[in-house]
């Protein structure tokens, strides 16, 4: 077994919210629900070769996947020695009444991300807080954390006329400043260095970035397939900066988080929690 720090898996690529500068680009995406079979293929490709200290199910918004609980159970058995986490914005927790018991029985911690402090957002988030309070009362063994994700939010790329453009830097400095550098993604049965690279092709299709040469290094990136040797996998985890890190900011650029229930480029936004 090759030990690694963290492995993250999207069960949905899109999101009901639209947090600008989402590091997974999920603010631009809708749909993209991962099937149970796809999850199994991804897990089976790696569960006997790597042992992440932390295994995280997220998205996008994972509670948009109707098969979330089945995938959580499967993930527990495939990565049973890892600390397990489910990260969600909380808006659709009520769609999964069985979730608390699954999380308790399968040893996951529930992490809920708060994505703003605007009055409109907080009005909608109040229903999430009610669900959290009820689940805490009804399920004392359930571990729940609430992250203030909006504080410390940062810019990852520039937006010009609806197009994402990289912020150029020295790769070493880009990597040093990066908060995604240990967020290995399991996607398409391959390992990807970070969410920015794993989901860039989806962003490119959505925003029609194909003709922007500045992103070429991201297009050229090769994820690690299951056929990779153990030595190459160890090298993958040991590698710090790569040339692609030169397309990321070399310092924190604070970004004022707008109301994530309002979308910047006109995609339909799901705000109902009914
Ligand atoms: S809630 Fe916001 S940060 Fe989280 S996946 Fe959705 S858009 Fe991204
Ligand atoms: S390419 Fe490098 S600096 Fe950019 S997000 Fe990925 S790991 Fe971080």
PDB file of C-alpha atoms and ligand atoms in Angstrom:
ATOM      1  CA  UNK A   1       0.000   0.000   0.000  1.00  0.00           C
ATOM      2  CA  UNK A   2       1.210   3.474  -0.836  1.00  0.00           C
ATOM      3  CA  UNK A   3       0.276   5.982   1.837  1.00  0.00           C
ATOM      4  CA  UNK A   4      -0.903   9.451   0.869  1.00  0.00           C
ATOM      5  CA  UNK A   5      -2.333  12.429   2.637  1.00  0.00           C
ATOM      6  CA  UNK A   6      -5.748  12.882   1.075  1.00  0.00           C
ATOM      7  CA  UNK A   7      -8.041  11.564  -1.636  1.00  0.00           C
ATOM      8  CA  UNK A   8     -11.202  13.353  -2.773  1.00  0.00           C
ATOM      9  CA  UNK A   9     -14.011  11.994  -4.925  1.00  0.00           C
ATOM     10  CA  UNK A  10     -16.800  13.949  -6.637  1.00  0.00           C
ATOM     11  CA  UNK A  11     -20.168  12.207  -6.598  1.00  0.00           C
ATOM     12  CA  UNK A  12     -21.660  15.190  -8.484  1.00  0.00           C
ATOM     13  CA  UNK A  13     -19.734  17.620 -10.673  1.00  0.00           C
ATOM     14  CA  UNK A  14     -22.314  20.409 -10.532  1.00  0.00           C
ATOM     15  CA  UNK A  15     -23.690  22.422  -7.655  1.00  0.00           C
ATOM     16  CA  UNK A  16     -26.901  24.109  -6.596  1.00  0.00           C
ATOM     17  CA  UNK A  17     -24.870  27.122  -5.410  1.00  0.00           C
ATOM     18  CA  UNK A  18     -22.601  29.403  -7.388  1.00  0.00           C
ATOM     19  CA  UNK A  19     -19.665  30.411  -5.238  1.00  0.00           C
ATOM     20  CA  UNK A  20     -17.528  32.485  -7.591  1.00  0.00           C
ATOM     21  CA  UNK A  21     -13.945  31.181  -7.693  1.00  0.00           C
ATOM     22  CA  UNK A  22     -15.026  27.719  -6.499  1.00  0.00           C
ATOM     23  CA  UNK A  23     -11.788  25.737  -6.701  1.00  0.00           C
ATOM     24  CA  UNK A  24     -13.672  22.812  -8.302  1.00  0.00           C
ATOM     25  CA  UNK A  25     -15.352  25.118 -10.874  1.00  0.00           C
ATOM     26  CA  UNK A  26     -18.675  23.707  -9.691  1.00  0.00           C
ATOM     27  CA  UNK A  27     -20.264  27.159  -9.773  1.00  0.00           C
ATOM     28  CA  UNK A  28     -20.290  26.873 -13.568  1.00  0.00           C
ATOM     29  CA  UNK A  29     -21.632  23.342 -13.771  1.00  0.00           C
ATOM     30  CA  UNK A  30     -25.003  21.672 -13.447  1.00  0.00           C
ATOM     31  CA  UNK A  31     -25.802  17.960 -13.483  1.00  0.00           C
ATOM     32  CA  UNK A  32     -22.870  15.555 -13.663  1.00  0.00           C
ATOM     33  CA  UNK A  33     -24.240  12.962 -11.252  1.00  0.00           C
ATOM     34  CA  UNK A  34     -21.813  10.053 -10.807  1.00  0.00           C
ATOM     35  CA  UNK A  35     -23.422   6.587 -10.880  1.00  0.00           C
ATOM     36  CA  UNK A  36     -22.833   3.877  -8.295  1.00  0.00           C
ATOM     37  CA  UNK A  37     -21.065   1.823 -10.964  1.00  0.00           C
ATOM     38  CA  UNK A  38     -18.749   4.721 -11.866  1.00  0.00           C
ATOM     39  CA  UNK A  39     -17.926   5.166  -8.197  1.00  0.00           C
ATOM     40  CA  UNK A  40     -17.178   1.453  -7.879  1.00  0.00           C
ATOM     41  CA  UNK A  41     -14.864   1.531 -10.917  1.00  0.00           C
ATOM     42  CA  UNK A  42     -12.969   4.514  -9.530  1.00  0.00           C
ATOM     43  CA  UNK A  43     -12.644   3.018  -6.035  1.00  0.00           C
ATOM     44  CA  UNK A  44     -11.623  -0.424  -7.337  1.00  0.00           C
ATOM     45  CA  UNK A  45      -8.945   1.122  -9.536  1.00  0.00           C
ATOM     46  CA  UNK A  46      -7.057   2.428  -6.498  1.00  0.00           C
ATOM     47  CA  UNK A  47      -8.271   1.015  -3.177  1.00  0.00           C
ATOM     48  CA  UNK A  48      -5.759  -1.830  -3.152  1.00  0.00           C
ATOM     49  CA  UNK A  49      -2.835   0.411  -4.083  1.00  0.00           C
ATOM     50  CA  UNK A  50      -3.134   3.601  -2.087  1.00  0.00           C
ATOM     51  CA  UNK A  51      -4.176   4.321   1.469  1.00  0.00           C
ATOM     52  CA  UNK A  52      -5.177   7.954   1.988  1.00  0.00           C
ATOM     53  CA  UNK A  53      -5.092   9.318   5.526  1.00  0.00           C
ATOM     54  CA  UNK A  54      -8.294  11.165   4.656  1.00  0.00           C
ATOM     55  CA  UNK A  55     -10.941  10.075   2.156  1.00  0.00           C
ATOM     56  CA  UNK A  56     -13.501  12.740   1.262  1.00  0.00           C
ATOM     57  CA  UNK A  57     -16.748  12.495  -0.653  1.00  0.00           C
ATOM     58  CA  UNK A  58     -17.741  15.863  -2.082  1.00  0.00           C
ATOM     59  CA  UNK A  59     -18.590  17.672  -5.309  1.00  0.00           C
ATOM     60  CA  UNK A  60     -20.037  19.840  -6.620  1.00  0.00           C
ATOM     61  CA  UNK A  61     -22.808  19.257  -4.156  1.00  0.00           C
ATOM     62  CA  UNK A  62     -22.857  15.583  -3.145  1.00  0.00           C
ATOM     63  CA  UNK A  63     -26.409  15.590  -1.771  1.00  0.00           C
ATOM     64  CA  UNK A  64     -27.699  16.171  -5.325  1.00  0.00           C
ATOM     65  CA  UNK A  65     -26.784  12.529  -5.989  1.00  0.00           C
ATOM     66  CA  UNK A  66     -29.758  10.290  -5.107  1.00  0.00           C
ATOM     67  CA  UNK A  67     -27.333   7.388  -4.593  1.00  0.00           C
ATOM     68  CA  UNK A  68     -25.135   9.272  -2.137  1.00  0.00           C
ATOM     69  CA  UNK A  69     -25.716   6.836   0.738  1.00  0.00           C
ATOM     70  CA  UNK A  70     -24.881   3.764  -1.385  1.00  0.00           C
ATOM     71  CA  UNK A  71     -21.641   5.392  -2.490  1.00  0.00           C
ATOM     72  CA  UNK A  72     -20.772   6.357   1.094  1.00  0.00           C
ATOM     73  CA  UNK A  73     -21.212   2.747   2.221  1.00  0.00           C
ATOM     74  CA  UNK A  74     -19.088   1.495  -0.672  1.00  0.00           C
ATOM     75  CA  UNK A  75     -16.411   4.100   0.024  1.00  0.00           C
ATOM     76  CA  UNK A  76     -16.171   2.969   3.633  1.00  0.00           C
ATOM     77  CA  UNK A  77     -15.369  -0.604   2.631  1.00  0.00           C
ATOM     78  CA  UNK A  78     -12.942   0.392  -0.110  1.00  0.00           C
ATOM     79  CA  UNK A  79     -11.032   2.917   2.033  1.00  0.00           C
ATOM     80  CA  UNK A  80     -11.768   1.516   5.458  1.00  0.00           C
ATOM     81  CA  UNK A  81      -8.495   2.562   7.092  1.00  0.00           C
ATOM     82  CA  UNK A  82      -8.937   6.243   6.129  1.00  0.00           C
ATOM     83  CA  UNK A  83     -10.563   9.024   8.105  1.00  0.00           C
ATOM     84  CA  UNK A  84     -13.752   9.626   6.168  1.00  0.00           C
ATOM     85  CA  UNK A  85     -15.528  12.897   5.461  1.00  0.00           C
ATOM     86  CA  UNK A  86     -18.604  14.069   3.614  1.00  0.00           C
ATOM     87  CA  UNK A  87     -18.443  17.764   2.625  1.00  0.00           C
ATOM     88  CA  UNK A  88     -21.663  19.528   1.633  1.00  0.00           C
ATOM     89  CA  UNK A  89     -23.222  22.985   1.482  1.00  0.00           C
ATOM     90  CA  UNK A  90     -26.137  21.474   3.400  1.00  0.00           C
ATOM     91  CA  UNK A  91     -29.017  22.780   1.281  1.00  0.00           C
ATOM     92  CA  UNK A  92     -30.332  19.300   0.391  1.00  0.00           C
ATOM     93  CA  UNK A  93     -29.563  17.318   3.530  1.00  0.00           C
ATOM     94  CA  UNK A  94     -33.284  16.860   4.062  1.00  0.00           C
ATOM     95  CA  UNK A  95     -33.446  14.793   0.853  1.00  0.00           C
ATOM     96  CA  UNK A  96     -31.446  12.049   2.604  1.00  0.00           C
ATOM     97  CA  UNK A  97     -33.245  11.215   5.841  1.00  0.00           C
ATOM     98  CA  UNK A  98     -31.191   8.035   6.182  1.00  0.00           C
ATOM     99  CA  UNK A  99     -27.921   9.986   5.951  1.00  0.00           C
ATOM    100  CA  UNK A 100     -27.244  10.442   9.709  1.00  0.00           C
ATOM    101  CA  UNK A 101     -27.383   6.682  10.354  1.00  0.00           C
ATOM    102  CA  UNK A 102     -25.231   5.927   7.315  1.00  0.00           C
ATOM    103  CA  UNK A 103     -22.628   8.477   8.407  1.00  0.00           C
ATOM    104  CA  UNK A 104     -22.560   7.114  11.954  1.00  0.00           C
ATOM    105  CA  UNK A 105     -22.431   3.459  10.935  1.00  0.00           C
ATOM    106  CA  UNK A 106     -19.828   3.992   8.220  1.00  0.00           C
ATOM    107  CA  UNK A 107     -17.632   6.303  10.304  1.00  0.00           C
ATOM    108  CA  UNK A 108     -17.895   9.541   8.307  1.00  0.00           C
ATOM    109  CA  UNK A 109     -17.757  13.046   9.723  1.00  0.00           C
ATOM    110  CA  UNK A 110     -20.221  15.496   8.164  1.00  0.00           C
ATOM    111  CA  UNK A 111     -18.645  18.857   7.260  1.00  0.00           C
ATOM    112  CA  UNK A 112     -21.041  21.613   6.249  1.00  0.00           C
ATOM    113  CA  UNK A 113     -19.609  24.600   4.421  1.00  0.00           C
ATOM    114  CA  UNK A 114     -21.136  28.004   5.066  1.00  0.00           C
ATOM    115  CA  UNK A 115     -20.620  30.086   1.933  1.00  0.00           C
ATOM    116  CA  UNK A 116     -21.475  33.642   2.857  1.00  0.00           C
ATOM    117  CA  UNK A 117     -22.919  36.106   5.303  1.00  0.00           C
ATOM    118  CA  UNK A 118     -25.238  38.145   3.071  1.00  0.00           C
ATOM    119  CA  UNK A 119     -28.753  38.450   4.432  1.00  0.00           C
ATOM    120  CA  UNK A 120     -30.287  36.668   1.415  1.00  0.00           C
ATOM    121  CA  UNK A 121     -27.922  33.749   1.795  1.00  0.00           C
ATOM    122  CA  UNK A 122     -28.306  33.541   5.568  1.00  0.00           C
ATOM    123  CA  UNK A 123     -32.075  33.527   5.212  1.00  0.00           C
ATOM    124  CA  UNK A 124     -31.815  30.357   3.113  1.00  0.00           C
ATOM    125  CA  UNK A 125     -29.009  28.886   5.223  1.00  0.00           C
ATOM    126  CA  UNK A 126     -31.242  29.146   8.297  1.00  0.00           C
ATOM    127  CA  UNK A 127     -33.103  26.047   7.126  1.00  0.00           C
ATOM    128  CA  UNK A 128     -29.779  24.196   6.905  1.00  0.00           C
ATOM    129  CA  UNK A 129     -28.944  25.257  10.452  1.00  0.00           C
ATOM    130  CA  UNK A 130     -32.318  23.954  11.612  1.00  0.00           C
ATOM    131  CA  UNK A 131     -31.572  20.575  10.038  1.00  0.00           C
ATOM    132  CA  UNK A 132     -28.126  20.532  11.675  1.00  0.00           C
ATOM    133  CA  UNK A 133     -29.659  21.313  15.074  1.00  0.00           C
ATOM    134  CA  UNK A 134     -32.256  18.591  14.645  1.00  0.00           C
ATOM    135  CA  UNK A 135     -29.716  16.006  13.537  1.00  0.00           C
ATOM    136  CA  UNK A 136     -27.490  16.912  16.504  1.00  0.00           C
ATOM    137  CA  UNK A 137     -30.423  16.412  18.857  1.00  0.00           C
ATOM    138  CA  UNK A 138     -31.636  13.197  17.251  1.00  0.00           C
ATOM    139  CA  UNK A 139     -28.215  11.632  16.554  1.00  0.00           C
ATOM    140  CA  UNK A 140     -25.760  12.486  19.350  1.00  0.00           C
ATOM    141  CA  UNK A 141     -23.107  10.172  17.865  1.00  0.00           C
ATOM    142  CA  UNK A 142     -23.121  12.012  14.536  1.00  0.00           C
ATOM    143  CA  UNK A 143     -19.995  14.143  14.121  1.00  0.00           C
ATOM    144  CA  UNK A 144     -20.904  17.459  12.442  1.00  0.00           C
ATOM    145  CA  UNK A 145     -18.669  20.446  11.746  1.00  0.00           C
ATOM    146  CA  UNK A 146     -19.603  23.765  10.156  1.00  0.00           C
ATOM    147  CA  UNK A 147     -16.818  25.417   8.137  1.00  0.00           C
ATOM    148  CA  UNK A 148     -16.790  29.169   7.563  1.00  0.00           C
ATOM    149  CA  UNK A 149     -15.677  28.577   3.979  1.00  0.00           C
ATOM    150  CA  UNK A 150     -16.404  32.133   2.864  1.00  0.00           C
ATOM    151  CA  UNK A 151     -13.763  33.593   5.161  1.00  0.00           C
ATOM    152  CA  UNK A 152     -10.383  33.391   3.529  1.00  0.00           C
ATOM    153  CA  UNK A 153     -11.952  32.929   0.068  1.00  0.00           C
ATOM    154  CA  UNK A 154      -9.435  33.677  -2.661  1.00  0.00           C
ATOM    155  CA  UNK A 155      -9.181  34.281  -6.377  1.00  0.00           C
ATOM    156  CA  UNK A 156      -7.800  31.388  -8.420  1.00  0.00           C
ATOM    157  CA  UNK A 157      -8.143  32.865 -11.927  1.00  0.00           C
ATOM    158  CA  UNK A 158      -9.291  36.085 -13.546  1.00  0.00           C
ATOM    159  CA  UNK A 159     -12.631  36.487 -15.281  1.00  0.00           C
ATOM    160  CA  UNK A 160     -12.632  38.704 -18.382  1.00  0.00           C
ATOM    161  CA  UNK A 161     -15.751  38.983 -20.543  1.00  0.00           C
ATOM    162  CA  UNK A 162     -17.103  35.699 -19.212  1.00  0.00           C
ATOM    163  CA  UNK A 163     -13.838  33.833 -19.848  1.00  0.00           C
ATOM    164  CA  UNK A 164     -11.563  32.414 -17.172  1.00  0.00           C
ATOM    165  CA  UNK A 165      -7.896  33.379 -17.628  1.00  0.00           C
ATOM    166  CA  UNK A 166      -4.915  32.070 -15.660  1.00  0.00           C
ATOM    167  CA  UNK A 167      -2.971  34.223 -13.211  1.00  0.00           C
ATOM    168  CA  UNK A 168       0.645  33.628 -14.170  1.00  0.00           C
ATOM    169  CA  UNK A 169       3.389  33.001 -11.656  1.00  0.00           C
ATOM    170  CA  UNK A 170       6.586  31.128 -11.022  1.00  0.00           C
ATOM    171  CA  UNK A 171       5.491  27.443 -10.596  1.00  0.00           C
ATOM    172  CA  UNK A 172       7.315  27.057  -7.282  1.00  0.00           C
ATOM    173  CA  UNK A 173       5.652  30.160  -5.857  1.00  0.00           C
ATOM    174  CA  UNK A 174       2.264  29.138  -7.280  1.00  0.00           C
ATOM    175  CA  UNK A 175       2.559  25.750  -5.588  1.00  0.00           C
ATOM    176  CA  UNK A 176       3.706  27.258  -2.289  1.00  0.00           C
ATOM    177  CA  UNK A 177       0.694  29.594  -2.202  1.00  0.00           C
ATOM    178  CA  UNK A 178      -1.747  26.897  -3.285  1.00  0.00           C
ATOM    179  CA  UNK A 179      -4.421  25.631  -0.894  1.00  0.00           C
ATOM    180  CA  UNK A 180      -5.334  22.715  -3.205  1.00  0.00           C
ATOM    181  CA  UNK A 181      -1.878  21.185  -3.392  1.00  0.00           C
ATOM    182  CA  UNK A 182      -2.716  18.196  -1.194  1.00  0.00           C
ATOM    183  CA  UNK A 183      -6.225  17.668  -2.593  1.00  0.00           C
ATOM    184  CA  UNK A 184      -5.593  14.662  -4.837  1.00  0.00           C
ATOM    185  CA  UNK A 185      -8.670  13.953  -6.936  1.00  0.00           C
ATOM    186  CA  UNK A 186      -9.913  10.524  -7.975  1.00  0.00           C
ATOM    187  CA  UNK A 187     -11.668  11.147 -11.286  1.00  0.00           C
ATOM    188  CA  UNK A 188     -12.161   9.006 -14.397  1.00  0.00           C
ATOM    189  CA  UNK A 189     -10.320   6.221 -12.505  1.00  0.00           C
ATOM    190  CA  UNK A 190      -7.147   8.343 -12.522  1.00  0.00           C
ATOM    191  CA  UNK A 191      -5.344  10.372  -9.857  1.00  0.00           C
ATOM    192  CA  UNK A 192      -5.125  14.111 -10.472  1.00  0.00           C
ATOM    193  CA  UNK A 193      -2.858  16.502  -8.634  1.00  0.00           C
ATOM    194  CA  UNK A 194      -5.639  18.936  -7.697  1.00  0.00           C
ATOM    195  CA  UNK A 195      -9.240  19.920  -8.478  1.00  0.00           C
ATOM    196  CA  UNK A 196      -8.081  22.773 -10.723  1.00  0.00           C
ATOM    197  CA  UNK A 197      -6.537  20.258 -13.124  1.00  0.00           C
ATOM    198  CA  UNK A 198      -9.073  17.452 -12.714  1.00  0.00           C
ATOM    199  CA  UNK A 199     -12.091  19.478 -13.731  1.00  0.00           C
ATOM    200  CA  UNK A 200     -10.510  22.012 -16.052  1.00  0.00           C
ATOM    201  CA  UNK A 201     -11.759  20.277 -19.192  1.00  0.00           C
ATOM    202  CA  UNK A 202     -15.321  20.681 -17.888  1.00  0.00           C
ATOM    203  CA  UNK A 203     -14.705  24.381 -17.279  1.00  0.00           C
ATOM    204  CA  UNK A 204     -13.178  24.708 -20.730  1.00  0.00           C
ATOM    205  CA  UNK A 205     -16.233  23.194 -22.395  1.00  0.00           C
ATOM    206  CA  UNK A 206     -18.652  25.266 -20.335  1.00  0.00           C
ATOM    207  CA  UNK A 207     -16.934  28.629 -20.891  1.00  0.00           C
ATOM    208  CA  UNK A 208     -15.598  27.782 -24.380  1.00  0.00           C
ATOM    209  CA  UNK A 209     -11.977  28.350 -23.469  1.00  0.00           C
ATOM    210  CA  UNK A 210     -10.600  26.058 -26.191  1.00  0.00           C
ATOM    211  CA  UNK A 211      -9.044  28.908 -28.148  1.00  0.00           C
ATOM    212  CA  UNK A 212      -7.251  30.494 -25.217  1.00  0.00           C
ATOM    213  CA  UNK A 213      -3.559  29.515 -25.548  1.00  0.00           C
ATOM    214  CA  UNK A 214      -2.771  30.568 -21.989  1.00  0.00           C
ATOM    215  CA  UNK A 215      -4.444  27.380 -20.680  1.00  0.00           C
ATOM    216  CA  UNK A 216      -2.366  25.018 -22.842  1.00  0.00           C
ATOM    217  CA  UNK A 217      -0.347  23.644 -19.913  1.00  0.00           C
ATOM    218  CA  UNK A 218      -3.571  22.642 -18.170  1.00  0.00           C
ATOM    219  CA  UNK A 219      -4.745  20.922 -21.373  1.00  0.00           C
ATOM    220  CA  UNK A 220      -1.434  19.053 -21.567  1.00  0.00           C
ATOM    221  CA  UNK A 221      -1.655  17.706 -18.024  1.00  0.00           C
ATOM    222  CA  UNK A 222      -1.626  13.910 -17.799  1.00  0.00           C
ATOM    223  CA  UNK A 223      -3.388  12.320 -14.838  1.00  0.00           C
ATOM    224  CA  UNK A 224      -2.049   9.095 -13.329  1.00  0.00           C
ATOM    225  CA  UNK A 225      -3.846   5.993 -14.697  1.00  0.00           C
ATOM    226  CA  UNK A 226      -4.239   2.717 -12.759  1.00  0.00           C
ATOM    227  CA  UNK A 227      -1.558   1.117 -14.952  1.00  0.00           C
ATOM    228  CA  UNK A 228       1.097   3.345 -13.334  1.00  0.00           C
ATOM    229  CA  UNK A 229       3.890   1.559 -11.460  1.00  0.00           C
ATOM    230  CA  UNK A 230       4.266   1.880  -7.694  1.00  0.00           C
ATOM    231  CA  UNK A 231       7.453   3.880  -8.172  1.00  0.00           C
ATOM    232  CA  UNK A 232       5.644   6.349 -10.418  1.00  0.00           C
ATOM    233  CA  UNK A 233       2.795   6.689  -7.929  1.00  0.00           C
ATOM    234  CA  UNK A 234       5.257   7.419  -5.118  1.00  0.00           C
ATOM    235  CA  UNK A 235       6.877  10.006  -7.348  1.00  0.00           C
ATOM    236  CA  UNK A 236       3.467  11.535  -8.097  1.00  0.00           C
ATOM    237  CA  UNK A 237       2.778  12.041  -4.396  1.00  0.00           C
ATOM    238  CA  UNK A 238       6.291  13.295  -3.674  1.00  0.00           C
ATOM    239  CA  UNK A 239       6.276  15.889  -6.473  1.00  0.00           C
ATOM    240  CA  UNK A 240       5.742  19.460  -5.363  1.00  0.00           C
ATOM    241  CA  UNK A 241       5.414  22.064  -8.094  1.00  0.00           C
ATOM    242  CA  UNK A 242       4.758  21.111 -11.710  1.00  0.00           C
ATOM    243  CA  UNK A 243       4.784  23.474 -14.713  1.00  0.00           C
ATOM    244  CA  UNK A 244       0.996  23.870 -14.462  1.00  0.00           C
ATOM    245  CA  UNK A 245       1.422  25.549 -11.053  1.00  0.00           C
ATOM    246  CA  UNK A 246       2.725  28.543 -12.999  1.00  0.00           C
ATOM    247  CA  UNK A 247      -0.877  29.194 -14.076  1.00  0.00           C
ATOM    248  CA  UNK A 248      -1.994  29.774 -10.499  1.00  0.00           C
ATOM    249  CA  UNK A 249      -1.528  32.841  -8.267  1.00  0.00           C
ATOM    250  CA  UNK A 250       1.670  33.054  -6.241  1.00  0.00           C
ATOM    251  CA  UNK A 251      -0.026  34.754  -3.316  1.00  0.00           C
ATOM    252  CA  UNK A 252      -3.422  34.896  -1.717  1.00  0.00           C
ATOM    253  CA  UNK A 253      -5.691  37.275  -3.628  1.00  0.00           C
ATOM    254  CA  UNK A 254      -8.640  37.899  -1.297  1.00  0.00           C
ATOM    255  CA  UNK A 255     -11.992  37.635  -3.010  1.00  0.00           C
ATOM    256  CA  UNK A 256     -15.144  39.076  -1.545  1.00  0.00           C
ATOM    257  CA  UNK A 257     -17.655  36.285  -1.625  1.00  0.00           C
ATOM    258  CA  UNK A 258     -20.868  37.336  -3.325  1.00  0.00           C
ATOM    259  CA  UNK A 259     -24.193  35.691  -2.539  1.00  0.00           C
ATOM    260  CA  UNK A 260     -23.737  32.159  -3.928  1.00  0.00           C
ATOM    261  CA  UNK A 261     -27.459  31.840  -4.564  1.00  0.00           C
ATOM    262  CA  UNK A 262     -27.039  34.374  -7.396  1.00  0.00           C
ATOM    263  CA  UNK A 263     -25.145  33.259 -10.485  1.00  0.00           C
ATOM    264  CA  UNK A 264     -22.728  35.456 -12.427  1.00  0.00           C
ATOM    265  CA  UNK A 265     -23.268  34.146 -15.960  1.00  0.00           C
ATOM    266  CA  UNK A 266     -26.945  33.294 -16.016  1.00  0.00           C
ATOM    267  CA  UNK A 267     -27.020  29.563 -15.291  1.00  0.00           C
ATOM    268  CA  UNK A 268     -30.147  28.413 -13.514  1.00  0.00           C
ATOM    269  CA  UNK A 269     -29.545  28.433  -9.795  1.00  0.00           C
ATOM    270  CA  UNK A 270     -31.311  26.033  -7.460  1.00  0.00           C
ATOM    271  CA  UNK A 271     -32.227  27.923  -4.339  1.00  0.00           C
ATOM    272  CA  UNK A 272     -35.305  26.016  -3.291  1.00  0.00           C
ATOM    273  CA  UNK A 273     -34.748  23.578  -0.489  1.00  0.00           C
ATOM    274  CA  UNK A 274     -38.163  21.988  -0.956  1.00  0.00           C
TER     275      UNK A 274
HETATM  276  S1  LIG B   1     -21.074  25.099  -2.563  1.00  0.00           S
HETATM  277 FE1  LIG B   1     -19.803  26.615  -3.587  1.00  0.00          FE
HETATM  278  S2  LIG B   1     -17.682  26.010  -3.124  1.00  0.00           S
HETATM  279 FE2  LIG B   1     -19.005  24.237  -2.704  1.00  0.00          FE
HETATM  280  S3  LIG B   1     -19.003  23.078  -4.615  1.00  0.00           S
HETATM  281 FE3  LIG B   1     -20.776  24.438  -4.691  1.00  0.00          FE
HETATM  282  S4  LIG B   1     -20.045  26.242  -5.806  1.00  0.00           S
HETATM  283 FE4  LIG B   1     -18.216  25.108  -5.102  1.00  0.00          FE
HETATM  284  S1  LIG B   2      -1.776  23.431 -10.644  1.00  0.00           S
HETATM  285 FE1  LIG B   2      -0.441  23.494  -8.820  1.00  0.00          FE
HETATM  286  S2  LIG B   2      -0.735  25.528  -7.904  1.00  0.00           S
HETATM  287 FE2  LIG B   2      -2.409  25.197  -9.391  1.00  0.00          FE
HETATM  288  S3  LIG B   2      -4.073  24.389  -8.159  1.00  0.00           S
HETATM  289 FE3  LIG B   2      -2.950  22.629  -8.940  1.00  0.00          FE
HETATM  290  S4  LIG B   2      -1.434  22.112  -7.351  1.00  0.00           S
HETATM  291 FE4  LIG B   2      -2.210  24.165  -6.943  1.00  0.00          FE
END
